[in-house]
Amino acid sequence: MGAKENLKESLKSFLEAGERIETWRSVVANGRVEDSSYQTTLALLGPSIFSQHAQGHIASSGEVPERTNLVVVTDRRVLWCKKSRLNSEVTVGGSDSLGSLHTVSVVPARVALAKLRFTFHDRSVAHFDLPSDHKAAEFATDIQCLLLPAPTPA
């Protein structure tokens, strides 16, 4: 069984009916969300200020799930996963809808590690270090092609 088949088998119980895995990437388990004003805004106004497209773990909490070391993108969501190094079992710590993402980009390595950057419509940004920048740009482009246009205010 190949890597994709193993991943699909591990995630089978987390996928919605008809949902399919598009791409995935290992990341260093130090992801963080950068936007200090986001936490203040959320505390003052509550998560209901964001559109229906901005639903999910990062969109509602402003935090990356603890120990996320695998990002899996389906045709509907971004799954923030933890893959065990011992037995390759994958668990999902949270997810965000593709509709909550604005852009995905890679910042090339300057010294040691490249950065994977997810920018959400609410302007929060989740950063992950990449253990390798091999094909990182292709990964970001694959996700960017799946993203919906920004929601427009009614």
PDB file of N, CA, C and O in Angstrom, residues 51-130:
ATOM      1  N   SER A  51     -17.999  35.710   8.133  1.00  0.00           N
ATOM      2  CA  SER A  51     -18.996  35.144   7.224  1.00  0.00           C
ATOM      3  C   SER A  51     -19.139  33.645   7.435  1.00  0.00           C
ATOM      4  O   SER A  51     -18.331  33.007   8.099  1.00  0.00           O
ATOM      5  N   GLN A  52     -20.155  33.076   6.825  1.00  0.00           N
ATOM      6  CA  GLN A  52     -20.377  31.643   6.925  1.00  0.00           C
ATOM      7  C   GLN A  52     -19.222  30.869   6.298  1.00  0.00           C
ATOM      8  O   GLN A  52     -19.012  29.700   6.599  1.00  0.00           O
ATOM      9  N   HIS A  53     -18.453  31.502   5.421  1.00  0.00           N
ATOM     10  CA  HIS A  53     -17.323  30.838   4.790  1.00  0.00           C
ATOM     11  C   HIS A  53     -16.161  30.661   5.761  1.00  0.00           C
ATOM     12  O   HIS A  53     -15.303  29.835   5.552  1.00  0.00           O
ATOM     13  N   ALA A  54     -16.104  31.457   6.808  1.00  0.00           N
ATOM     14  CA  ALA A  54     -14.971  31.432   7.731  1.00  0.00           C
ATOM     15  C   ALA A  54     -15.281  30.564   8.940  1.00  0.00           C
ATOM     16  O   ALA A  54     -15.244  31.016  10.065  1.00  0.00           O
ATOM     17  N   GLN A  55     -15.583  29.327   8.678  1.00  0.00           N
ATOM     18  CA  GLN A  55     -15.877  28.408   9.765  1.00  0.00           C
ATOM     19  C   GLN A  55     -14.754  27.389   9.874  1.00  0.00           C
ATOM     20  O   GLN A  55     -14.236  26.926   8.876  1.00  0.00           O
ATOM     21  N   GLY A  56     -14.388  27.036  11.076  1.00  0.00           N
ATOM     22  CA  GLY A  56     -13.364  26.037  11.260  1.00  0.00           C
ATOM     23  C   GLY A  56     -12.527  26.327  12.482  1.00  0.00           C
ATOM     24  O   GLY A  56     -12.800  27.243  13.249  1.00  0.00           O
ATOM     25  N   HIS A  57     -11.488  25.525  12.656  1.00  0.00           N
ATOM     26  CA  HIS A  57     -10.677  25.597  13.855  1.00  0.00           C
ATOM     27  C   HIS A  57      -9.930  26.928  13.976  1.00  0.00           C
ATOM     28  O   HIS A  57     -10.073  27.640  14.964  1.00  0.00           O
ATOM     29  N   ILE A  58      -9.115  27.259  12.980  1.00  0.00           N
ATOM     30  CA  ILE A  58      -8.350  28.503  13.052  1.00  0.00           C
ATOM     31  C   ILE A  58      -9.278  29.698  12.942  1.00  0.00           C
ATOM     32  O   ILE A  58      -9.114  30.694  13.623  1.00  0.00           O
ATOM     33  N   ALA A  59     -10.314  29.579  12.090  1.00  0.00           N
ATOM     34  CA  ALA A  59     -11.256  30.687  11.925  1.00  0.00           C
ATOM     35  C   ALA A  59     -11.993  31.009  13.218  1.00  0.00           C
ATOM     36  O   ALA A  59     -12.313  32.149  13.487  1.00  0.00           O
ATOM     37  N   SER A  60     -12.256  30.000  14.060  1.00  0.00           N
ATOM     38  CA  SER A  60     -13.001  30.267  15.287  1.00  0.00           C
ATOM     39  C   SER A  60     -12.116  30.458  16.515  1.00  0.00           C
ATOM     40  O   SER A  60     -12.489  31.172  17.432  1.00  0.00           O
ATOM     41  N   SER A  61     -10.928  29.847  16.530  1.00  0.00           N
ATOM     42  CA  SER A  61     -10.098  29.939  17.732  1.00  0.00           C
ATOM     43  C   SER A  61      -8.878  30.837  17.560  1.00  0.00           C
ATOM     44  O   SER A  61      -8.305  31.303  18.536  1.00  0.00           O
ATOM     45  N   GLY A  62      -8.449  31.033  16.321  1.00  0.00           N
ATOM     46  CA  GLY A  62      -7.237  31.820  16.099  1.00  0.00           C
ATOM     47  C   GLY A  62      -5.976  31.085  16.479  1.00  0.00           C
ATOM     48  O   GLY A  62      -4.928  31.695  16.634  1.00  0.00           O
ATOM     49  N   GLU A  63      -6.042  29.755  16.603  1.00  0.00           N
ATOM     50  CA  GLU A  63      -4.873  28.961  16.985  1.00  0.00           C
ATOM     51  C   GLU A  63      -4.746  27.735  16.093  1.00  0.00           C
ATOM     52  O   GLU A  63      -5.733  27.166  15.659  1.00  0.00           O
ATOM     53  N   VAL A  64      -3.505  27.342  15.853  1.00  0.00           N
ATOM     54  CA  VAL A  64      -3.234  26.101  15.134  1.00  0.00           C
ATOM     55  C   VAL A  64      -3.385  24.954  16.137  1.00  0.00           C
ATOM     56  O   VAL A  64      -2.891  25.048  17.261  1.00  0.00           O
ATOM     57  N   PRO A  65      -4.083  23.863  15.755  1.00  0.00           N
ATOM     58  CA  PRO A  65      -4.183  22.728  16.676  1.00  0.00           C
ATOM     59  C   PRO A  65      -2.794  22.245  17.109  1.00  0.00           C
ATOM     60  O   PRO A  65      -1.866  22.203  16.295  1.00  0.00           O
ATOM     61  N   GLU A  66      -2.685  21.908  18.367  1.00  0.00           N
ATOM     62  CA  GLU A  66      -1.407  21.504  18.953  1.00  0.00           C
ATOM     63  C   GLU A  66      -0.798  20.318  18.213  1.00  0.00           C
ATOM     64  O   GLU A  66      -1.485  19.378  17.846  1.00  0.00           O
ATOM     65  N   ARG A  67       0.484  20.374  17.994  1.00  0.00           N
ATOM     66  CA  ARG A  67       1.293  19.326  17.366  1.00  0.00           C
ATOM     67  C   ARG A  67       0.892  18.983  15.935  1.00  0.00           C
ATOM     68  O   ARG A  67       1.085  17.862  15.480  1.00  0.00           O
ATOM     69  N   THR A  68       0.328  19.939  15.209  1.00  0.00           N
ATOM     70  CA  THR A  68       0.011  19.715  13.798  1.00  0.00           C
ATOM     71  C   THR A  68       1.318  19.513  13.037  1.00  0.00           C
ATOM     72  O   THR A  68       2.193  20.372  13.052  1.00  0.00           O
ATOM     73  N   ASN A  69       1.465  18.345  12.400  1.00  0.00           N
ATOM     74  CA  ASN A  69       2.670  18.091  11.607  1.00  0.00           C
ATOM     75  C   ASN A  69       2.341  17.589  10.204  1.00  0.00           C
ATOM     76  O   ASN A  69       3.207  17.171   9.462  1.00  0.00           O
ATOM     77  N   LEU A  70       1.051  17.633   9.855  1.00  0.00           N
ATOM     78  CA  LEU A  70       0.609  17.217   8.529  1.00  0.00           C
ATOM     79  C   LEU A  70      -0.594  18.066   8.136  1.00  0.00           C
ATOM     80  O   LEU A  70      -1.550  18.184   8.908  1.00  0.00           O
ATOM     81  N   VAL A  71      -0.532  18.681   6.971  1.00  0.00           N
ATOM     82  CA  VAL A  71      -1.643  19.464   6.445  1.00  0.00           C
ATOM     83  C   VAL A  71      -2.232  18.669   5.281  1.00  0.00           C
ATOM     84  O   VAL A  71      -1.519  18.347   4.334  1.00  0.00           O
ATOM     85  N   VAL A  72      -3.510  18.329   5.400  1.00  0.00           N
ATOM     86  CA  VAL A  72      -4.197  17.569   4.354  1.00  0.00           C
ATOM     87  C   VAL A  72      -5.281  18.462   3.769  1.00  0.00           C
ATOM     88  O   VAL A  72      -6.081  19.036   4.503  1.00  0.00           O
ATOM     89  N   VAL A  73      -5.298  18.572   2.448  1.00  0.00           N
ATOM     90  CA  VAL A  73      -6.293  19.399   1.772  1.00  0.00           C
ATOM     91  C   VAL A  73      -7.226  18.483   1.001  1.00  0.00           C
ATOM     92  O   VAL A  73      -6.783  17.657   0.198  1.00  0.00           O
ATOM     93  N   THR A  74      -8.517  18.620   1.293  1.00  0.00           N
ATOM     94  CA  THR A  74      -9.525  17.873   0.554  1.00  0.00           C
ATOM     95  C   THR A  74     -10.210  18.829  -0.415  1.00  0.00           C
ATOM     96  O   THR A  74      -9.847  19.998  -0.484  1.00  0.00           O
ATOM     97  N   ASP A  75     -11.187  18.345  -1.115  1.00  0.00           N
ATOM     98  CA  ASP A  75     -11.918  19.216  -2.031  1.00  0.00           C
ATOM     99  C   ASP A  75     -12.831  20.179  -1.294  1.00  0.00           C
ATOM    100  O   ASP A  75     -13.412  21.072  -1.899  1.00  0.00           O
ATOM    101  N   ARG A  76     -12.933  20.058   0.047  1.00  0.00           N
ATOM    102  CA  ARG A  76     -13.806  20.922   0.840  1.00  0.00           C
ATOM    103  C   ARG A  76     -13.118  21.640   1.995  1.00  0.00           C
ATOM    104  O   ARG A  76     -13.559  22.697   2.425  1.00  0.00           O
ATOM    105  N   ARG A  77     -12.081  21.006   2.570  1.00  0.00           N
ATOM    106  CA  ARG A  77     -11.499  21.511   3.817  1.00  0.00           C
ATOM    107  C   ARG A  77      -9.986  21.381   3.828  1.00  0.00           C
ATOM    108  O   ARG A  77      -9.403  20.652   3.048  1.00  0.00           O
ATOM    109  N   VAL A  78      -9.386  22.078   4.797  1.00  0.00           N
ATOM    110  CA  VAL A  78      -7.984  21.879   5.165  1.00  0.00           C
ATOM    111  C   VAL A  78      -8.017  21.197   6.525  1.00  0.00           C
ATOM    112  O   VAL A  78      -8.624  21.715   7.475  1.00  0.00           O
ATOM    113  N   LEU A  79      -7.416  20.018   6.615  1.00  0.00           N
ATOM    114  CA  LEU A  79      -7.376  19.261   7.864  1.00  0.00           C
ATOM    115  C   LEU A  79      -6.018  19.476   8.520  1.00  0.00           C
ATOM    116  O   LEU A  79      -4.980  19.293   7.881  1.00  0.00           O
ATOM    117  N   TRP A  80      -6.029  19.874   9.798  1.00  0.00           N
ATOM    118  CA  TRP A  80      -4.807  20.078  10.571  1.00  0.00           C
ATOM    119  C   TRP A  80      -4.579  18.791  11.334  1.00  0.00           C
ATOM    120  O   TRP A  80      -5.285  18.493  12.291  1.00  0.00           O
ATOM    121  N   CYS A  81      -3.594  17.997  10.922  1.00  0.00           N
ATOM    122  CA  CYS A  81      -3.430  16.625  11.422  1.00  0.00           C
ATOM    123  C   CYS A  81      -2.133  16.434  12.193  1.00  0.00           C
ATOM    124  O   CYS A  81      -1.176  17.190  12.045  1.00  0.00           O
ATOM    125  N   LYS A  82      -2.143  15.366  12.969  1.00  0.00           N
ATOM    126  CA  LYS A  82      -0.936  14.892  13.638  1.00  0.00           C
ATOM    127  C   LYS A  82      -0.708  13.464  13.175  1.00  0.00           C
ATOM    128  O   LYS A  82      -1.575  12.611  13.301  1.00  0.00           O
ATOM    129  N   LYS A  83       0.462  13.237  12.601  1.00  0.00           N
ATOM    130  CA  LYS A  83       0.821  11.904  12.135  1.00  0.00           C
ATOM    131  C   LYS A  83       1.849  11.330  13.095  1.00  0.00           C
ATOM    132  O   LYS A  83       2.900  11.931  13.329  1.00  0.00           O
ATOM    133  N   SER A  84       1.527  10.171  13.655  1.00  0.00           N
ATOM    134  CA  SER A  84       2.432   9.518  14.588  1.00  0.00           C
ATOM    135  C   SER A  84       3.664   9.016  13.848  1.00  0.00           C
ATOM    136  O   SER A  84       3.561   8.397  12.796  1.00  0.00           O
ATOM    137  N   ARG A  85       4.836   9.286  14.409  1.00  0.00           N
ATOM    138  CA  ARG A  85       6.079   8.778  13.815  1.00  0.00           C
ATOM    139  C   ARG A  85       6.240   7.288  14.105  1.00  0.00           C
ATOM    140  O   ARG A  85       6.928   6.590  13.392  1.00  0.00           O
ATOM    141  N   LEU A  86       5.571   6.823  15.141  1.00  0.00           N
ATOM    142  CA  LEU A  86       5.710   5.431  15.551  1.00  0.00           C
ATOM    143  C   LEU A  86       4.959   4.476  14.629  1.00  0.00           C
ATOM    144  O   LEU A  86       5.513   3.516  14.120  1.00  0.00           O
ATOM    145  N   ASN A  87       3.673   4.761  14.408  1.00  0.00           N
ATOM    146  CA  ASN A  87       2.861   3.825  13.619  1.00  0.00           C
ATOM    147  C   ASN A  87       2.172   4.474  12.419  1.00  0.00           C
ATOM    148  O   ASN A  87       1.310   3.877  11.791  1.00  0.00           O
ATOM    149  N   SER A  88       2.522   5.706  12.111  1.00  0.00           N
ATOM    150  CA  SER A  88       1.960   6.462  10.982  1.00  0.00           C
ATOM    151  C   SER A  88       0.455   6.690  11.090  1.00  0.00           C
ATOM    152  O   SER A  88      -0.192   7.052  10.115  1.00  0.00           O
ATOM    153  N   GLU A  89      -0.116   6.490  12.271  1.00  0.00           N
ATOM    154  CA  GLU A  89      -1.537   6.776  12.469  1.00  0.00           C
ATOM    155  C   GLU A  89      -1.756   8.283  12.401  1.00  0.00           C
ATOM    156  O   GLU A  89      -0.992   9.061  12.939  1.00  0.00           O
ATOM    157  N   VAL A  90      -2.832   8.670  11.725  1.00  0.00           N
ATOM    158  CA  VAL A  90      -3.142  10.078  11.549  1.00  0.00           C
ATOM    159  C   VAL A  90      -4.396  10.423  12.339  1.00  0.00           C
ATOM    160  O   VAL A  90      -5.398   9.720  12.264  1.00  0.00           O
ATOM    161  N   THR A  91      -4.327  11.517  13.111  1.00  0.00           N
ATOM    162  CA  THR A  91      -5.501  12.029  13.802  1.00  0.00           C
ATOM    163  C   THR A  91      -5.698  13.483  13.363  1.00  0.00           C
ATOM    164  O   THR A  91      -4.738  14.172  13.036  1.00  0.00           O
ATOM    165  N   VAL A  92      -6.941  13.923  13.354  1.00  0.00           N
ATOM    166  CA  VAL A  92      -7.260  15.279  12.926  1.00  0.00           C
ATOM    167  C   VAL A  92      -7.499  16.139  14.157  1.00  0.00           C
ATOM    168  O   VAL A  92      -8.355  15.831  14.981  1.00  0.00           O
ATOM    169  N   GLY A  93      -6.732  17.230  14.283  1.00  0.00           N
ATOM    170  CA  GLY A  93      -6.872  18.133  15.410  1.00  0.00           C
ATOM    171  C   GLY A  93      -7.897  19.231  15.168  1.00  0.00           C
ATOM    172  O   GLY A  93      -8.379  19.863  16.087  1.00  0.00           O
ATOM    173  N   GLY A  94      -8.244  19.449  13.925  1.00  0.00           N
ATOM    174  CA  GLY A  94      -9.203  20.478  13.555  1.00  0.00           C
ATOM    175  C   GLY A  94      -9.221  20.637  12.050  1.00  0.00           C
ATOM    176  O   GLY A  94      -8.434  20.019  11.339  1.00  0.00           O
ATOM    177  N   SER A  95     -10.117  21.457  11.572  1.00  0.00           N
ATOM    178  CA  SER A  95     -10.188  21.704  10.127  1.00  0.00           C
ATOM    179  C   SER A  95     -10.762  23.090   9.883  1.00  0.00           C
ATOM    180  O   SER A  95     -11.400  23.677  10.749  1.00  0.00           O
ATOM    181  N   ASP A  96     -10.504  23.594   8.705  1.00  0.00           N
ATOM    182  CA  ASP A  96     -11.078  24.856   8.247  1.00  0.00           C
ATOM    183  C   ASP A  96     -11.590  24.638   6.838  1.00  0.00           C
ATOM    184  O   ASP A  96     -10.988  23.892   6.063  1.00  0.00           O
ATOM    185  N   SER A  97     -12.687  25.281   6.510  1.00  0.00           N
ATOM    186  CA  SER A  97     -13.235  25.138   5.164  1.00  0.00           C
ATOM    187  C   SER A  97     -12.316  25.829   4.168  1.00  0.00           C
ATOM    188  O   SER A  97     -11.618  26.794   4.510  1.00  0.00           O
ATOM    189  N   LEU A  98     -12.290  25.319   2.942  1.00  0.00           N
ATOM    190  CA  LEU A  98     -11.499  25.988   1.908  1.00  0.00           C
ATOM    191  C   LEU A  98     -12.002  27.404   1.691  1.00  0.00           C
ATOM    192  O   LEU A  98     -11.234  28.297   1.344  1.00  0.00           O
ATOM    193  N   GLY A  99     -13.298  27.626   1.937  1.00  0.00           N
ATOM    194  CA  GLY A  99     -13.864  28.960   1.771  1.00  0.00           C
ATOM    195  C   GLY A  99     -13.312  29.979   2.737  1.00  0.00           C
ATOM    196  O   GLY A  99     -13.402  31.184   2.497  1.00  0.00           O
ATOM    197  N   SER A 100     -12.720  29.536   3.853  1.00  0.00           N
ATOM    198  CA  SER A 100     -12.158  30.488   4.810  1.00  0.00           C
ATOM    199  C   SER A 100     -10.750  30.931   4.432  1.00  0.00           C
ATOM    200  O   SER A 100     -10.229  31.882   4.982  1.00  0.00           O
ATOM    201  N   LEU A 101     -10.128  30.232   3.475  1.00  0.00           N
ATOM    202  CA  LEU A 101      -8.778  30.590   3.043  1.00  0.00           C
ATOM    203  C   LEU A 101      -8.815  31.619   1.933  1.00  0.00           C
ATOM    204  O   LEU A 101      -9.625  31.528   1.012  1.00  0.00           O
ATOM    205  N   HIS A 102      -7.915  32.582   2.022  1.00  0.00           N
ATOM    206  CA  HIS A 102      -7.787  33.590   0.972  1.00  0.00           C
ATOM    207  C   HIS A 102      -6.649  33.215   0.027  1.00  0.00           C
ATOM    208  O   HIS A 102      -6.828  33.157  -1.177  1.00  0.00           O
ATOM    209  N   THR A 103      -5.467  32.949   0.574  1.00  0.00           N
ATOM    210  CA  THR A 103      -4.318  32.548  -0.243  1.00  0.00           C
ATOM    211  C   THR A 103      -3.465  31.536   0.510  1.00  0.00           C
ATOM    212  O   THR A 103      -3.517  31.440   1.728  1.00  0.00           O
ATOM    213  N   VAL A 104      -2.676  30.818  -0.255  1.00  0.00           N
ATOM    214  CA  VAL A 104      -1.668  29.908   0.285  1.00  0.00           C
ATOM    215  C   VAL A 104      -0.389  30.224  -0.461  1.00  0.00           C
ATOM    216  O   VAL A 104      -0.381  30.343  -1.686  1.00  0.00           O
ATOM    217  N   SER A 105       0.703  30.405   0.275  1.00  0.00           N
ATOM    218  CA  SER A 105       1.966  30.742  -0.371  1.00  0.00           C
ATOM    219  C   SER A 105       3.123  30.104   0.377  1.00  0.00           C
ATOM    220  O   SER A 105       2.970  29.626   1.496  1.00  0.00           O
ATOM    221  N   VAL A 106       4.271  30.106  -0.274  1.00  0.00           N
ATOM    222  CA  VAL A 106       5.496  29.582   0.323  1.00  0.00           C
ATOM    223  C   VAL A 106       6.520  30.698   0.323  1.00  0.00           C
ATOM    224  O   VAL A 106       6.713  31.383  -0.680  1.00  0.00           O
ATOM    225  N   VAL A 107       7.139  30.898   1.474  1.00  0.00           N
ATOM    226  CA  VAL A 107       8.252  31.840   1.591  1.00  0.00           C
ATOM    227  C   VAL A 107       9.517  30.993   1.523  1.00  0.00           C
ATOM    228  O   VAL A 107       9.734  30.149   2.397  1.00  0.00           O
ATOM    229  N   PRO A 108      10.326  31.162   0.479  1.00  0.00           N
ATOM    230  CA  PRO A 108      11.514  30.317   0.328  1.00  0.00           C
ATOM    231  C   PRO A 108      12.462  30.418   1.521  1.00  0.00           C
ATOM    232  O   PRO A 108      12.504  31.438   2.203  1.00  0.00           O
ATOM    233  N   ALA A 109      13.221  29.349   1.721  1.00  0.00           N
ATOM    234  CA  ALA A 109      14.188  29.313   2.814  1.00  0.00           C
ATOM    235  C   ALA A 109      15.268  30.355   2.590  1.00  0.00           C
ATOM    236  O   ALA A 109      15.803  30.480   1.505  1.00  0.00           O
ATOM    237  N   ARG A 110      15.543  31.134   3.636  1.00  0.00           N
ATOM    238  CA  ARG A 110      16.645  32.098   3.556  1.00  0.00           C
ATOM    239  C   ARG A 110      17.884  31.501   4.194  1.00  0.00           C
ATOM    240  O   ARG A 110      18.982  31.676   3.716  1.00  0.00           O
ATOM    241  N   VAL A 111      17.698  30.835   5.319  1.00  0.00           N
ATOM    242  CA  VAL A 111      18.822  30.215   6.005  1.00  0.00           C
ATOM    243  C   VAL A 111      18.575  28.719   6.165  1.00  0.00           C
ATOM    244  O   VAL A 111      19.324  27.902   5.672  1.00  0.00           O
ATOM    245  N   ALA A 112      17.477  28.360   6.826  1.00  0.00           N
ATOM    246  CA  ALA A 112      17.276  26.947   7.129  1.00  0.00           C
ATOM    247  C   ALA A 112      15.978  26.389   6.555  1.00  0.00           C
ATOM    248  O   ALA A 112      16.004  25.465   5.760  1.00  0.00           O
ATOM    249  N   LEU A 113      14.820  26.942   6.953  1.00  0.00           N
ATOM    250  CA  LEU A 113      13.543  26.339   6.598  1.00  0.00           C
ATOM    251  C   LEU A 113      12.650  27.297   5.809  1.00  0.00           C
ATOM    252  O   LEU A 113      12.561  28.474   6.127  1.00  0.00           O
ATOM    253  N   ALA A 114      11.983  26.746   4.811  1.00  0.00           N
ATOM    254  CA  ALA A 114      10.974  27.523   4.090  1.00  0.00           C
ATOM    255  C   ALA A 114       9.728  27.599   4.963  1.00  0.00           C
ATOM    256  O   ALA A 114       9.549  26.820   5.896  1.00  0.00           O
ATOM    257  N   LYS A 115       8.853  28.552   4.670  1.00  0.00           N
ATOM    258  CA  LYS A 115       7.616  28.735   5.427  1.00  0.00           C
ATOM    259  C   LYS A 115       6.420  28.506   4.506  1.00  0.00           C
ATOM    260  O   LYS A 115       6.409  28.963   3.365  1.00  0.00           O
ATOM    261  N   LEU A 116       5.422  27.818   5.024  1.00  0.00           N
ATOM    262  CA  LEU A 116       4.148  27.653   4.350  1.00  0.00           C
ATOM    263  C   LEU A 116       3.181  28.602   5.027  1.00  0.00           C
ATOM    264  O   LEU A 116       3.061  28.596   6.250  1.00  0.00           O
ATOM    265  N   ARG A 117       2.512  29.445   4.243  1.00  0.00           N
ATOM    266  CA  ARG A 117       1.665  30.484   4.819  1.00  0.00           C
ATOM    267  C   ARG A 117       0.234  30.347   4.299  1.00  0.00           C
ATOM    268  O   ARG A 117      -0.002  30.347   3.106  1.00  0.00           O
ATOM    269  N   PHE A 118      -0.717  30.227   5.233  1.00  0.00           N
ATOM    270  CA  PHE A 118      -2.141  30.210   4.921  1.00  0.00           C
ATOM    271  C   PHE A 118      -2.726  31.543   5.371  1.00  0.00           C
ATOM    272  O   PHE A 118      -2.697  31.852   6.554  1.00  0.00           O
ATOM    273  N   THR A 119      -3.261  32.331   4.450  1.00  0.00           N
ATOM    274  CA  THR A 119      -3.882  33.604   4.790  1.00  0.00           C
ATOM    275  C   THR A 119      -5.390  33.433   4.698  1.00  0.00           C
ATOM    276  O   THR A 119      -5.910  32.998   3.668  1.00  0.00           O
ATOM    277  N   PHE A 120      -6.093  33.765   5.775  1.00  0.00           N
ATOM    278  CA  PHE A 120      -7.537  33.610   5.854  1.00  0.00           C
ATOM    279  C   PHE A 120      -8.226  34.915   5.489  1.00  0.00           C
ATOM    280  O   PHE A 120      -7.625  35.989   5.531  1.00  0.00           O
ATOM    281  N   HIS A 121      -9.504  34.840   5.139  1.00  0.00           N
ATOM    282  CA  HIS A 121     -10.265  36.028   4.768  1.00  0.00           C
ATOM    283  C   HIS A 121     -10.354  37.043   5.902  1.00  0.00           C
ATOM    284  O   HIS A 121     -10.509  38.230   5.662  1.00  0.00           O
ATOM    285  N   ASP A 122     -10.252  36.583   7.154  1.00  0.00           N
ATOM    286  CA  ASP A 122     -10.308  37.509   8.288  1.00  0.00           C
ATOM    287  C   ASP A 122      -8.945  38.165   8.547  1.00  0.00           C
ATOM    288  O   ASP A 122      -8.762  38.841   9.537  1.00  0.00           O
ATOM    289  N   ARG A 123      -7.985  37.932   7.660  1.00  0.00           N
ATOM    290  CA  ARG A 123      -6.633  38.487   7.688  1.00  0.00           C
ATOM    291  C   ARG A 123      -5.695  37.805   8.669  1.00  0.00           C
ATOM    292  O   ARG A 123      -4.563  38.244   8.842  1.00  0.00           O
ATOM    293  N   SER A 124      -6.131  36.755   9.342  1.00  0.00           N
ATOM    294  CA  SER A 124      -5.194  36.006  10.173  1.00  0.00           C
ATOM    295  C   SER A 124      -4.319  35.160   9.243  1.00  0.00           C
ATOM    296  O   SER A 124      -4.728  34.796   8.142  1.00  0.00           O
ATOM    297  N   VAL A 125      -3.102  34.876   9.695  1.00  0.00           N
ATOM    298  CA  VAL A 125      -2.148  34.131   8.886  1.00  0.00           C
ATOM    299  C   VAL A 125      -1.573  33.001   9.724  1.00  0.00           C
ATOM    300  O   VAL A 125      -1.071  33.234  10.824  1.00  0.00           O
ATOM    301  N   ALA A 126      -1.665  31.782   9.207  1.00  0.00           N
ATOM    302  CA  ALA A 126      -1.060  30.625   9.875  1.00  0.00           C
ATOM    303  C   ALA A 126       0.234  30.292   9.150  1.00  0.00           C
ATOM    304  O   ALA A 126       0.257  30.172   7.928  1.00  0.00           O
ATOM    305  N   HIS A 127       1.327  30.176   9.911  1.00  0.00           N
ATOM    306  CA  HIS A 127       2.644  29.863   9.355  1.00  0.00           C
ATOM    307  C   HIS A 127       3.077  28.488   9.831  1.00  0.00           C
ATOM    308  O   HIS A 127       2.861  28.131  10.990  1.00  0.00           O
ATOM    309  N   PHE A 128       3.725  27.746   8.947  1.00  0.00           N
ATOM    310  CA  PHE A 128       4.345  26.479   9.308  1.00  0.00           C
ATOM    311  C   PHE A 128       5.728  26.448   8.689  1.00  0.00           C
ATOM    312  O   PHE A 128       5.923  26.896   7.559  1.00  0.00           O
ATOM    313  N   ASP A 129       6.703  25.898   9.417  1.00  0.00           N
ATOM    314  CA  ASP A 129       8.005  25.630   8.825  1.00  0.00           C
ATOM    315  C   ASP A 129       7.878  24.345   8.023  1.00  0.00           C
ATOM    316  O   ASP A 129       7.164  23.420   8.418  1.00  0.00           O
ATOM    317  N   LEU A 130       8.575  24.289   6.894  1.00  0.00           N
ATOM    318  CA  LEU A 130       8.582  23.086   6.068  1.00  0.00           C
ATOM    319  C   LEU A 130       9.899  22.352   6.267  1.00  0.00           C
ATOM    320  O   LEU A 130      10.961  22.965   6.225  1.00  0.00           O
TER     321      LEU A 130
END
